[in-house]
């Protein structure tokens, strides 16, 4: 069976959980007593881990930094996913969410890593050529703008299913993509003046020269 290849930007997500029962004396902000700190892959890394639950073989092609965050991501992803790293310019992007009592209080973002414009290694070419399907998980860090990557994806879209989850700061999907899955905000940003998801999906299908477009819509949470 041919592998599923996930191609995109991987982030490091950190959940800092604790309790908040008092305010800081210097300012009216909660003091969080940390009880747990968990690290997990985000972005394309999370997509690859979720795919590995049902796919026999998943290969993740992603830029990774040679720093503590990049090494942590490799350890979190393997052995469930085969990781093929690409060069990363800058440091690993880390998103730390501070939570107390099930409520998010703050998110701290660090890292400036972006993909390089360098041609991808021969091994990545080989893996993509042998893929049964490709999922592009774009998180706006530059990988989908790489000309070598785009050329590969255009060729692959003519032969195998390519599914594309776009990002407002990313490049548009290559022509022939099997399915593009923007959320409603992303879809409206591409085609200003159009509001309805069904209309947007129809128009974006032609705009992107895709086989299909699914505009995802959030479901409101009922009031408790």
CSV table of C-alpha atoms in Angstrom, one decimal:
chain,number,residue,atom,x,y,z
A,1,UNK,CA,0.0,0.0,0.0
A,2,UNK,CA,1.3,3.4,-0.9
A,3,UNK,CA,1.9,5.9,1.9
A,4,UNK,CA,-0.1,9.0,2.7
A,5,UNK,CA,2.3,12.0,2.6
A,6,UNK,CA,1.4,15.0,4.7
A,7,UNK,CA,3.3,18.1,3.6
A,8,UNK,CA,3.2,21.4,5.5
A,9,UNK,CA,4.4,23.5,8.5
A,10,UNK,CA,4.7,21.9,11.9
A,11,UNK,CA,4.4,23.9,15.1
A,12,UNK,CA,5.1,23.0,18.7
A,13,UNK,CA,2.0,23.3,20.9
A,14,UNK,CA,2.4,23.6,24.7
A,15,UNK,CA,-0.5,23.3,27.1
A,16,UNK,CA,0.3,24.8,30.5
A,17,UNK,CA,-2.5,23.8,32.9
A,18,UNK,CA,-3.1,25.0,36.4
A,19,UNK,CA,-5.4,26.7,38.9
A,20,UNK,CA,-6.1,30.4,39.3
A,21,UNK,CA,-7.5,31.3,42.8
A,22,UNK,CA,-5.9,34.7,43.4
A,23,UNK,CA,-4.8,37.9,41.7
A,24,UNK,CA,-1.3,39.2,41.3
A,25,UNK,CA,-0.6,42.1,43.8
A,26,UNK,CA,1.2,44.1,41.1
A,27,UNK,CA,-1.7,44.1,38.6
A,28,UNK,CA,-5.3,42.8,38.4
A,29,UNK,CA,-4.3,39.6,36.6
A,30,UNK,CA,-4.8,36.0,37.7
A,31,UNK,CA,-1.9,34.0,39.2
A,32,UNK,CA,-1.7,30.6,37.7
A,33,UNK,CA,-0.2,27.8,39.8
A,34,UNK,CA,0.9,25.3,37.1
A,35,UNK,CA,0.0,21.6,37.7
A,36,UNK,CA,0.9,20.2,34.3
A,37,UNK,CA,2.8,21.1,31.1
A,38,UNK,CA,2.2,19.0,28.0
A,39,UNK,CA,3.9,19.3,24.6
A,40,UNK,CA,2.3,18.1,21.3
A,41,UNK,CA,2.8,18.6,17.6
A,42,UNK,CA,0.6,21.2,16.0
A,43,UNK,CA,-0.1,22.2,12.4
A,44,UNK,CA,0.9,19.6,9.8
A,45,UNK,CA,2.4,17.4,12.6
A,46,UNK,CA,-1.0,17.1,14.3
A,47,UNK,CA,-2.6,16.3,10.9
A,48,UNK,CA,0.0,13.5,10.3
A,49,UNK,CA,-0.6,12.0,13.8
A,50,UNK,CA,-4.3,12.0,13.3
A,51,UNK,CA,-3.9,10.4,9.9
A,52,UNK,CA,-1.7,7.7,11.3
A,53,UNK,CA,-4.6,6.4,13.4
A,54,UNK,CA,-6.3,5.1,10.2
A,55,UNK,CA,-3.6,5.0,7.5
A,56,UNK,CA,-1.1,2.2,7.3
A,57,UNK,CA,1.9,4.5,6.6
A,58,UNK,CA,2.1,8.2,7.0
A,59,UNK,CA,5.2,10.3,6.0
A,60,UNK,CA,5.5,13.9,7.1
A,61,UNK,CA,7.5,16.3,5.0
A,62,UNK,CA,8.0,19.4,7.0
A,63,UNK,CA,10.7,22.1,7.8
A,64,UNK,CA,12.2,21.4,11.3
A,65,UNK,CA,14.6,23.5,13.2
A,66,UNK,CA,17.9,22.2,14.7
A,67,UNK,CA,16.9,23.5,18.1
A,68,UNK,CA,15.2,22.2,21.2
A,69,UNK,CA,11.7,22.7,19.7
A,70,UNK,CA,12.6,20.9,16.5
A,71,UNK,CA,14.1,18.0,18.4
A,72,UNK,CA,11.1,17.8,20.7
A,73,UNK,CA,8.8,17.6,17.6
A,74,UNK,CA,10.8,14.8,16.1
A,75,UNK,CA,10.5,12.8,19.3
A,76,UNK,CA,6.8,13.4,19.6
A,77,UNK,CA,6.1,12.4,16.0
A,78,UNK,CA,8.1,9.2,15.8
A,79,UNK,CA,7.5,6.3,15.7
A,80,UNK,CA,3.9,6.9,14.6
A,81,UNK,CA,5.0,9.0,11.6
A,82,UNK,CA,8.0,8.9,9.4
A,83,UNK,CA,9.5,12.4,9.4
A,84,UNK,CA,11.4,13.8,6.4
A,85,UNK,CA,12.8,17.1,7.6
A,86,UNK,CA,13.4,20.1,5.4
A,87,UNK,CA,15.6,23.1,6.4
A,88,UNK,CA,14.0,25.8,8.6
A,89,UNK,CA,15.2,29.4,8.5
A,90,UNK,CA,14.9,30.7,12.1
A,91,UNK,CA,13.6,29.0,15.2
A,92,UNK,CA,10.8,26.6,15.8
A,93,UNK,CA,7.4,28.2,16.2
A,94,UNK,CA,5.9,27.4,19.6
A,95,UNK,CA,2.4,28.3,20.8
A,96,UNK,CA,2.0,28.1,24.6
A,97,UNK,CA,-1.6,28.1,25.9
A,98,UNK,CA,-2.0,28.9,29.6
A,99,UNK,CA,-5.2,27.4,31.0
A,100,UNK,CA,-6.9,27.3,34.4
A,101,UNK,CA,-10.1,25.5,35.3
A,102,UNK,CA,-10.7,24.5,31.7
A,103,UNK,CA,-10.5,28.2,30.5
A,104,UNK,CA,-7.8,29.6,28.3
A,105,UNK,CA,-6.3,32.7,29.8
A,106,UNK,CA,-3.4,33.5,27.5
A,107,UNK,CA,-1.5,32.3,24.5
A,108,UNK,CA,2.2,33.0,24.2
A,109,UNK,CA,3.8,32.7,20.7
A,110,UNK,CA,7.5,32.4,20.1
A,111,UNK,CA,9.7,31.5,17.2
A,112,UNK,CA,10.1,32.9,13.7
A,113,UNK,CA,10.8,29.8,11.6
A,114,UNK,CA,10.0,29.8,7.9
A,115,UNK,CA,10.7,27.3,5.1
A,116,UNK,CA,13.6,28.1,2.8
A,117,UNK,CA,13.3,28.4,-1.0
A,118,UNK,CA,15.9,25.7,-1.5
A,119,UNK,CA,15.1,22.8,-3.8
A,120,UNK,CA,13.9,19.8,-1.8
A,121,UNK,CA,16.2,16.8,-1.4
A,122,UNK,CA,16.1,13.8,-3.8
A,123,UNK,CA,14.6,11.6,-1.0
A,124,UNK,CA,11.6,13.9,-0.7
A,125,UNK,CA,11.1,13.7,-4.4
A,126,UNK,CA,11.1,9.9,-4.2
A,127,UNK,CA,8.6,9.8,-1.4
A,128,UNK,CA,6.2,12.2,-3.0
A,129,UNK,CA,6.4,10.3,-6.3
A,130,UNK,CA,5.6,7.0,-4.5
A,131,UNK,CA,2.6,8.5,-2.5
A,132,UNK,CA,-0.9,7.2,-2.8
A,133,UNK,CA,-2.3,10.6,-1.7
A,134,UNK,CA,-0.9,13.9,-0.5
A,135,UNK,CA,-2.4,16.2,2.2
A,136,UNK,CA,-1.1,19.8,2.2
A,137,UNK,CA,-1.5,21.3,5.6
A,138,UNK,CA,-0.5,24.9,5.1
A,139,UNK,CA,0.1,27.1,8.1
A,140,UNK,CA,1.6,30.1,6.3
A,141,UNK,CA,5.3,29.5,7.0
A,142,UNK,CA,6.4,29.5,3.4
A,143,UNK,CA,6.6,25.9,2.3
A,144,UNK,CA,3.7,26.1,-0.2
A,145,UNK,CA,5.5,29.0,-1.9
A,146,UNK,CA,8.6,27.0,-2.6
A,147,UNK,CA,8.8,26.7,-6.4
A,148,UNK,CA,10.2,23.2,-6.3
A,149,UNK,CA,7.4,22.0,-4.0
A,150,UNK,CA,4.8,23.6,-6.2
A,151,UNK,CA,6.1,22.0,-9.3
A,152,UNK,CA,6.0,18.6,-7.6
A,153,UNK,CA,2.5,19.1,-6.4
A,154,UNK,CA,1.2,20.2,-9.8
A,155,UNK,CA,2.6,17.0,-11.4
A,156,UNK,CA,1.2,14.8,-8.6
A,157,UNK,CA,-2.3,16.4,-8.8
A,158,UNK,CA,-2.6,15.0,-12.3
A,159,UNK,CA,-2.1,11.4,-11.0
A,160,UNK,CA,-3.1,11.1,-7.4
A,161,UNK,CA,-5.5,12.8,-4.9
A,162,UNK,CA,-4.1,16.0,-3.5
A,163,UNK,CA,-6.1,17.5,-0.6
A,164,UNK,CA,-5.2,21.1,0.4
A,165,UNK,CA,-6.0,22.8,3.7
A,166,UNK,CA,-5.1,26.5,2.9
A,167,UNK,CA,-3.9,29.4,5.0
A,168,UNK,CA,-4.4,33.1,4.5
A,169,UNK,CA,-0.6,33.7,4.5
A,170,UNK,CA,0.0,30.6,2.3
A,171,UNK,CA,0.1,30.2,-1.5
A,172,UNK,CA,-3.1,29.2,-3.3
A,173,UNK,CA,-3.6,25.5,-4.2
A,174,UNK,CA,-2.1,24.2,-7.4
A,175,UNK,CA,-4.5,23.5,-10.3
A,176,UNK,CA,-6.0,20.0,-10.3
A,177,UNK,CA,-6.2,19.7,-6.5
A,178,UNK,CA,-8.8,17.1,-5.6
A,179,UNK,CA,-10.2,18.9,-2.6
A,180,UNK,CA,-9.6,22.3,-1.0
A,181,UNK,CA,-10.9,22.9,2.5
A,182,UNK,CA,-10.8,26.6,3.5
A,183,UNK,CA,-12.8,27.7,6.6
A,184,UNK,CA,-15.5,30.4,6.1
A,185,UNK,CA,-13.2,33.3,7.1
A,186,UNK,CA,-10.5,32.1,4.7
A,187,UNK,CA,-13.0,31.7,1.8
A,188,UNK,CA,-14.4,35.1,2.3
A,189,UNK,CA,-10.9,36.6,2.3
A,190,UNK,CA,-10.3,35.2,-1.1
A,191,UNK,CA,-13.6,36.2,-2.6
A,192,UNK,CA,-14.7,39.4,-0.9
A,193,UNK,CA,-18.4,40.3,-1.3
A,194,UNK,CA,-19.6,36.7,-1.1
A,195,UNK,CA,-21.1,35.4,2.2
A,196,UNK,CA,-22.8,32.1,1.8
A,197,UNK,CA,-20.6,28.9,2.1
A,198,UNK,CA,-22.3,27.1,-0.7
A,199,UNK,CA,-21.8,30.0,-3.1
A,200,UNK,CA,-18.2,30.5,-2.0
A,201,UNK,CA,-17.4,26.8,-2.5
A,202,UNK,CA,-18.8,26.9,-6.1
A,203,UNK,CA,-16.9,30.0,-7.0
A,204,UNK,CA,-13.7,29.0,-5.4
A,205,UNK,CA,-13.8,25.7,-7.3
A,206,UNK,CA,-13.4,27.6,-10.5
A,207,UNK,CA,-11.0,30.2,-9.0
A,208,UNK,CA,-8.6,27.5,-7.8
A,209,UNK,CA,-9.2,25.1,-10.7
A,210,UNK,CA,-9.9,22.4,-8.1
A,211,UNK,CA,-12.1,19.3,-8.5
A,212,UNK,CA,-14.0,20.2,-5.3
A,213,UNK,CA,-14.0,22.8,-2.5
A,214,UNK,CA,-15.5,22.3,1.0
A,215,UNK,CA,-16.0,25.5,3.0
A,216,UNK,CA,-15.9,24.4,6.7
A,217,UNK,CA,-18.2,26.3,9.1
A,218,UNK,CA,-17.8,26.3,12.9
A,219,UNK,CA,-20.7,24.9,14.9
A,220,UNK,CA,-21.9,27.2,17.7
A,221,UNK,CA,-21.7,25.7,21.2
A,222,UNK,CA,-25.0,25.8,23.1
A,223,UNK,CA,-25.2,28.0,26.1
A,224,UNK,CA,-24.9,26.2,29.4
